PDB file of C-alpha atoms in Angstrom:
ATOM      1  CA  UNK K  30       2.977  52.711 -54.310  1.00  0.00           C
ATOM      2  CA  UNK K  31       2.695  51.122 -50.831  1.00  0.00           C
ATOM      3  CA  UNK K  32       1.916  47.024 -51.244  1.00  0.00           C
ATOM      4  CA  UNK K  33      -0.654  46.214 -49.547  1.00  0.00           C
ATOM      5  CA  UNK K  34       0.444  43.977 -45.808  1.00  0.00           C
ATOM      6  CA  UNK K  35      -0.437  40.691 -46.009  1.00  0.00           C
ATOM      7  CA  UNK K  36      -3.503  38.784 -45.186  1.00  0.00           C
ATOM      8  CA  UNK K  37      -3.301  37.372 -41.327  1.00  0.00           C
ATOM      9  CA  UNK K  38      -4.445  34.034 -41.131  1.00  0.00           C
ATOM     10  CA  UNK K  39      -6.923  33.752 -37.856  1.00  0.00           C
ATOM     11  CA  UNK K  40      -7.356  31.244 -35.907  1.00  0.00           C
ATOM     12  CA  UNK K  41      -9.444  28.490 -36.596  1.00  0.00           C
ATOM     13  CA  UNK K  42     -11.316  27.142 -33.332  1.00  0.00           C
ATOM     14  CA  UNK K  43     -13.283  23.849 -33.603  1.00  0.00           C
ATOM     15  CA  UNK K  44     -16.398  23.712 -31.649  1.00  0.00           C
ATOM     16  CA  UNK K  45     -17.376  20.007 -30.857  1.00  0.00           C
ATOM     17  CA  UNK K  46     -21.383  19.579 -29.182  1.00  0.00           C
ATOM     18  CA  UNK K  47     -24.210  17.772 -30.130  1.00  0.00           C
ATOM     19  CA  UNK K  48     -26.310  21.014 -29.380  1.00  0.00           C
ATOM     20  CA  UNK K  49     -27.136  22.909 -32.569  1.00  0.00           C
ATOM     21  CA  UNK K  50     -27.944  25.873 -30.483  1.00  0.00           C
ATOM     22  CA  UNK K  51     -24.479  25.583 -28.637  1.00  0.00           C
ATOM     23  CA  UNK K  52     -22.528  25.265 -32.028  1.00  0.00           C
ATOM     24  CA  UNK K  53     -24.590  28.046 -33.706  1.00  0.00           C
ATOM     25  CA  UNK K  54     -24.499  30.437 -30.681  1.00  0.00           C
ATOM     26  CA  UNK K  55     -20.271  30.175 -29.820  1.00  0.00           C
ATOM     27  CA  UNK K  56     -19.674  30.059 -33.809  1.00  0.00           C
ATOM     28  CA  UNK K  57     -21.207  32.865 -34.128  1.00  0.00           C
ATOM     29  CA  UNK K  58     -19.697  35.096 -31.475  1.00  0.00           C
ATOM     30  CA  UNK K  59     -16.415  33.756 -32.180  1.00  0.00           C
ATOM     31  CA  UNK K  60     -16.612  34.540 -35.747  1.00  0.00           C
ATOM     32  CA  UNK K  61     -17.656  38.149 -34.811  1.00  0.00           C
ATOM     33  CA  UNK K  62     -14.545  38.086 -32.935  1.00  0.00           C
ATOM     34  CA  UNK K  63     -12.748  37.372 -36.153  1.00  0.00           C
ATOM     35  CA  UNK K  64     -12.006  34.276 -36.022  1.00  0.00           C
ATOM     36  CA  UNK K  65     -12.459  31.510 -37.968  1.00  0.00           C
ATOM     37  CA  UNK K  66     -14.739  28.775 -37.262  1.00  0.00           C
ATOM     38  CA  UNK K  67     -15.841  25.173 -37.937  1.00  0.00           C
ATOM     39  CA  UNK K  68     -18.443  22.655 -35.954  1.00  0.00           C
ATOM     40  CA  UNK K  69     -18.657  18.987 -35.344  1.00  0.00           C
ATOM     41  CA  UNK K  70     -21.731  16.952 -33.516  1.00  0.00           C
ATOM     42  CA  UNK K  71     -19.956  14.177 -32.286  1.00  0.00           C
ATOM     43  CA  UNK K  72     -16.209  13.095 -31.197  1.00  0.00           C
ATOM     44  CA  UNK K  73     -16.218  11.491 -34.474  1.00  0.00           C
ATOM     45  CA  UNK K  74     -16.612  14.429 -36.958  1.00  0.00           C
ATOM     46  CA  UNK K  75     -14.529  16.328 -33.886  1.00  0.00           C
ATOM     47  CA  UNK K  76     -11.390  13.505 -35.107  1.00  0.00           C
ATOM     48  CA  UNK K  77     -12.034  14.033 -38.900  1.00  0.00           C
ATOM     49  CA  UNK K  78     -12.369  17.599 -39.105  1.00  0.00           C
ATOM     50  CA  UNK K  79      -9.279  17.635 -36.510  1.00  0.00           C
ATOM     51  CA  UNK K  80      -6.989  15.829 -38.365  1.00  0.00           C
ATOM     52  CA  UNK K  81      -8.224  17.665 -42.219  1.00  0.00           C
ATOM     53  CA  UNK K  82      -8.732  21.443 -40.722  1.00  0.00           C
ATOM     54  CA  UNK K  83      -5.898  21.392 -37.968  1.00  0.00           C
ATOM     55  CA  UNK K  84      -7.643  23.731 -36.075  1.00  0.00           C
ATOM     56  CA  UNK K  85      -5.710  26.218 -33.877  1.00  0.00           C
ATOM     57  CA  UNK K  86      -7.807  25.166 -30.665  1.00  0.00           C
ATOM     58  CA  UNK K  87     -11.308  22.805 -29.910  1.00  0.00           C
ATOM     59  CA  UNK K  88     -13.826  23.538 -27.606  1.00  0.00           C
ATOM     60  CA  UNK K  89     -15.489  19.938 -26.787  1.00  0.00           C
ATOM     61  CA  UNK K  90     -18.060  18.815 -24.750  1.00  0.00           C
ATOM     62  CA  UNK K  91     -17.854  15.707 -22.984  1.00  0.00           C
ATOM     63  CA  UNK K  92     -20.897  14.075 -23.881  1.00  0.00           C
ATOM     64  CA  UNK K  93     -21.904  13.479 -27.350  1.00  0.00           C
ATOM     65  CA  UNK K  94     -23.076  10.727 -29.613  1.00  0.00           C
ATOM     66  CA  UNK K  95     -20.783   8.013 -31.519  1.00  0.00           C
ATOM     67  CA  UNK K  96     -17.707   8.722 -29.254  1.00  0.00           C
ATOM     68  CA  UNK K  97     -17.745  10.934 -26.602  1.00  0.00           C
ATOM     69  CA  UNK K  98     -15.691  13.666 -25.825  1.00  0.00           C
ATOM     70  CA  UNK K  99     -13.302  11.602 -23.128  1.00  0.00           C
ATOM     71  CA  UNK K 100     -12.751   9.534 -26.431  1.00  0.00           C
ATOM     72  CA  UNK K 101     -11.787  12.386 -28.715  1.00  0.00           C
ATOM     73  CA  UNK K 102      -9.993  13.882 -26.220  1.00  0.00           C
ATOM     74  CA  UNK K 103      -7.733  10.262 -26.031  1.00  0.00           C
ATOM     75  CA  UNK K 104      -7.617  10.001 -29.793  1.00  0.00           C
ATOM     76  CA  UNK K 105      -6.829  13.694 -30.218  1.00  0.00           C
ATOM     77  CA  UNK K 106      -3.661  12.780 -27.446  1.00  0.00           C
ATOM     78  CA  UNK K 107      -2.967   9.673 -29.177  1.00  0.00           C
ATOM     79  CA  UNK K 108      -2.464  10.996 -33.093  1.00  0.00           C
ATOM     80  CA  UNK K 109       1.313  13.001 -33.456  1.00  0.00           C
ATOM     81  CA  UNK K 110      -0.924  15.064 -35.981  1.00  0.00           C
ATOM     82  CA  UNK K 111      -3.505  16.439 -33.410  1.00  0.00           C
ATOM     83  CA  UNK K 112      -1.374  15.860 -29.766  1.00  0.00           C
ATOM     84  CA  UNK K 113      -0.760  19.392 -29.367  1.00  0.00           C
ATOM     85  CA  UNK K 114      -4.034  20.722 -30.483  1.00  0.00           C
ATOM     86  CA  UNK K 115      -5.455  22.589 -27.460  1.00  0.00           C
ATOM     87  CA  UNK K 116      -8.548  21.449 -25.790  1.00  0.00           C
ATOM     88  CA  UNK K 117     -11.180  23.193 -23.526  1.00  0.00           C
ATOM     89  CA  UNK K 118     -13.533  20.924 -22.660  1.00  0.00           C
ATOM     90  CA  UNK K 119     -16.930  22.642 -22.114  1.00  0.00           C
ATOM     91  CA  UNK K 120     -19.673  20.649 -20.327  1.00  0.00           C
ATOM     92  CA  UNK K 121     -22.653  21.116 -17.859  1.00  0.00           C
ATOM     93  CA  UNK K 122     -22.308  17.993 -16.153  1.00  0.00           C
ATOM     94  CA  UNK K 123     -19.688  18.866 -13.480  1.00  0.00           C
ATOM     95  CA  UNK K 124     -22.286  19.336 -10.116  1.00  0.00           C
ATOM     96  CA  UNK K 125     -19.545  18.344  -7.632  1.00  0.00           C
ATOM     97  CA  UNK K 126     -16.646  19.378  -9.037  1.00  0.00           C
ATOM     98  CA  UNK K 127     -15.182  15.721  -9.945  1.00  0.00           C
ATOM     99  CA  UNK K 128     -14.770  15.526 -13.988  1.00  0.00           C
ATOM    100  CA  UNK K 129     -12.199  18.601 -13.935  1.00  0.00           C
ATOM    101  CA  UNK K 130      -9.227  16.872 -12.804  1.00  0.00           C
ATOM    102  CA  UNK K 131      -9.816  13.905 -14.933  1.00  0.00           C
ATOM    103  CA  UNK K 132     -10.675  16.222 -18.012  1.00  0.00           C
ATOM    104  CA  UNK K 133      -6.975  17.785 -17.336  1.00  0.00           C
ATOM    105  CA  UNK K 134      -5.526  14.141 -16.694  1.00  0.00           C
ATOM    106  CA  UNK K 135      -6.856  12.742 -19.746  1.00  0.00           C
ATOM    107  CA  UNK K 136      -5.220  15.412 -21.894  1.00  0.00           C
ATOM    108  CA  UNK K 137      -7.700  18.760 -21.448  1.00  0.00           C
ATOM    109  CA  UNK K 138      -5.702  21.816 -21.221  1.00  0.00           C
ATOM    110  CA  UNK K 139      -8.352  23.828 -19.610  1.00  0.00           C
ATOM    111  CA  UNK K 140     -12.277  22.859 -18.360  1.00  0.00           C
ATOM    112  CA  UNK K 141     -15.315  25.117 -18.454  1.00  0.00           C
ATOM    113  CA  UNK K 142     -18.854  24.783 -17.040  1.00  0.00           C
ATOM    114  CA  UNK K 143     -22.244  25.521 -18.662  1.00  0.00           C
ATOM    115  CA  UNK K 144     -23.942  28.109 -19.077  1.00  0.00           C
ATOM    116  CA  UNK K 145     -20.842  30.466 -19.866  1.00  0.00           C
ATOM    117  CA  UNK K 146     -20.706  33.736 -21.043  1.00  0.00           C
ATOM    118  CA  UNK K 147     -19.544  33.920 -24.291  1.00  0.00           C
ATOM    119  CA  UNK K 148     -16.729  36.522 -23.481  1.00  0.00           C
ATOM    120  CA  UNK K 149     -15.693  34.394 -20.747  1.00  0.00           C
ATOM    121  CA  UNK K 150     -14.583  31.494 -22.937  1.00  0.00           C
ATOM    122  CA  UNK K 151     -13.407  33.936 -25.440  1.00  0.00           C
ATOM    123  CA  UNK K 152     -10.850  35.137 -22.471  1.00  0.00           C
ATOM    124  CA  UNK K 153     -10.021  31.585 -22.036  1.00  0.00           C
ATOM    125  CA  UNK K 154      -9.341  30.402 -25.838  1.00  0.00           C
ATOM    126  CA  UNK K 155      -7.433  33.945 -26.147  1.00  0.00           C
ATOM    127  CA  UNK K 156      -4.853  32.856 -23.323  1.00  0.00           C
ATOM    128  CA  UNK K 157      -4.562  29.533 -24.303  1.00  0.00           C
ATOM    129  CA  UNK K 158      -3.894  30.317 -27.638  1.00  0.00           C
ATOM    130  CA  UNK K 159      -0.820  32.653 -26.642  1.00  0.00           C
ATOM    131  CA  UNK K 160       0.189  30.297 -24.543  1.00  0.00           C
ATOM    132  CA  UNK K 161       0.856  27.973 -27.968  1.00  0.00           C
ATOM    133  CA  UNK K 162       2.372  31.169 -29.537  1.00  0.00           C
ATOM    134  CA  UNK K 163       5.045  31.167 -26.783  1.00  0.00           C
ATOM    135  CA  UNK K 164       8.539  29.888 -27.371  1.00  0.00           C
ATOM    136  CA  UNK K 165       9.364  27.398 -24.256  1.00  0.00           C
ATOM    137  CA  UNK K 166      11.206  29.378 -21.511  1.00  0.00           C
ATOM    138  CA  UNK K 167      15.183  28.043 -21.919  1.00  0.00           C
ATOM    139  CA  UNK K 168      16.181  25.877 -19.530  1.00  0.00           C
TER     140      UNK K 168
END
């Protein structure tokens, strides 16, 4: 009798807004997707959940109530426990371009504007994700 294979885990992506409707509408697409999902409101509950769920990637906006996402994004850099944690920060507050580089400076790995189309953030947590799953090139 053939065992069955076992179980993949998917990845678990963090999405961190203060918009219900943002939360509800990426956690549910991604979770179509497969994966696994979880939500915070603030940068605060974006820490916590962080640092207790480990998730595989977050998707933060910038501005949120309690601490912001430039804060999370600095604690997130600052804890060994959640340095390497991916980031795509995800606002609609970049008009002229400016908060990009200083979301990558302060620790983003990647920056997306509002309104996005689901499958176009998809693309981008898919390739930053294998970008974790490769080895570093030998030097």
């Amino acid at each position: 009798m053939a065992r069955p294979s076992p179980r993949v885990r998917m990845p678990l992506i963090l999405v961190a807004d203060d918009s219900v409707e943002t939360q509800e509408l990426y956690a549910e697409y991604f979770k179509t997707c497969g994966f696994n999902v979880d939500v915070a409101s603030d940068g605060r509950e974006a820490l916590r959940k962080a640092r207790t769920r480990r998730p595989d990637i977050i998707v933060m906006d910038l501005q949120m109530p309690h601490l912001d996402g430039w804060g999370a994004i600095s604690e997130l850099r600052n804890r060994p426990e959640t340095a390497i944690i991916p980031v795509i920060v995800l606002t609609g507050h970049d008009f002229k371009n400016e908060l990009k580089p200083a979301a990558l400076a302060a620790g983003a790995c990647s920056f997306v504007t509002k309104p996005v189309i689901p499958d176009h953030l998809l693309r981008e947590i898919q390739m930053r994700l294998a970008q974790q799953a490769r080895p570093p090139a030998s030097a």
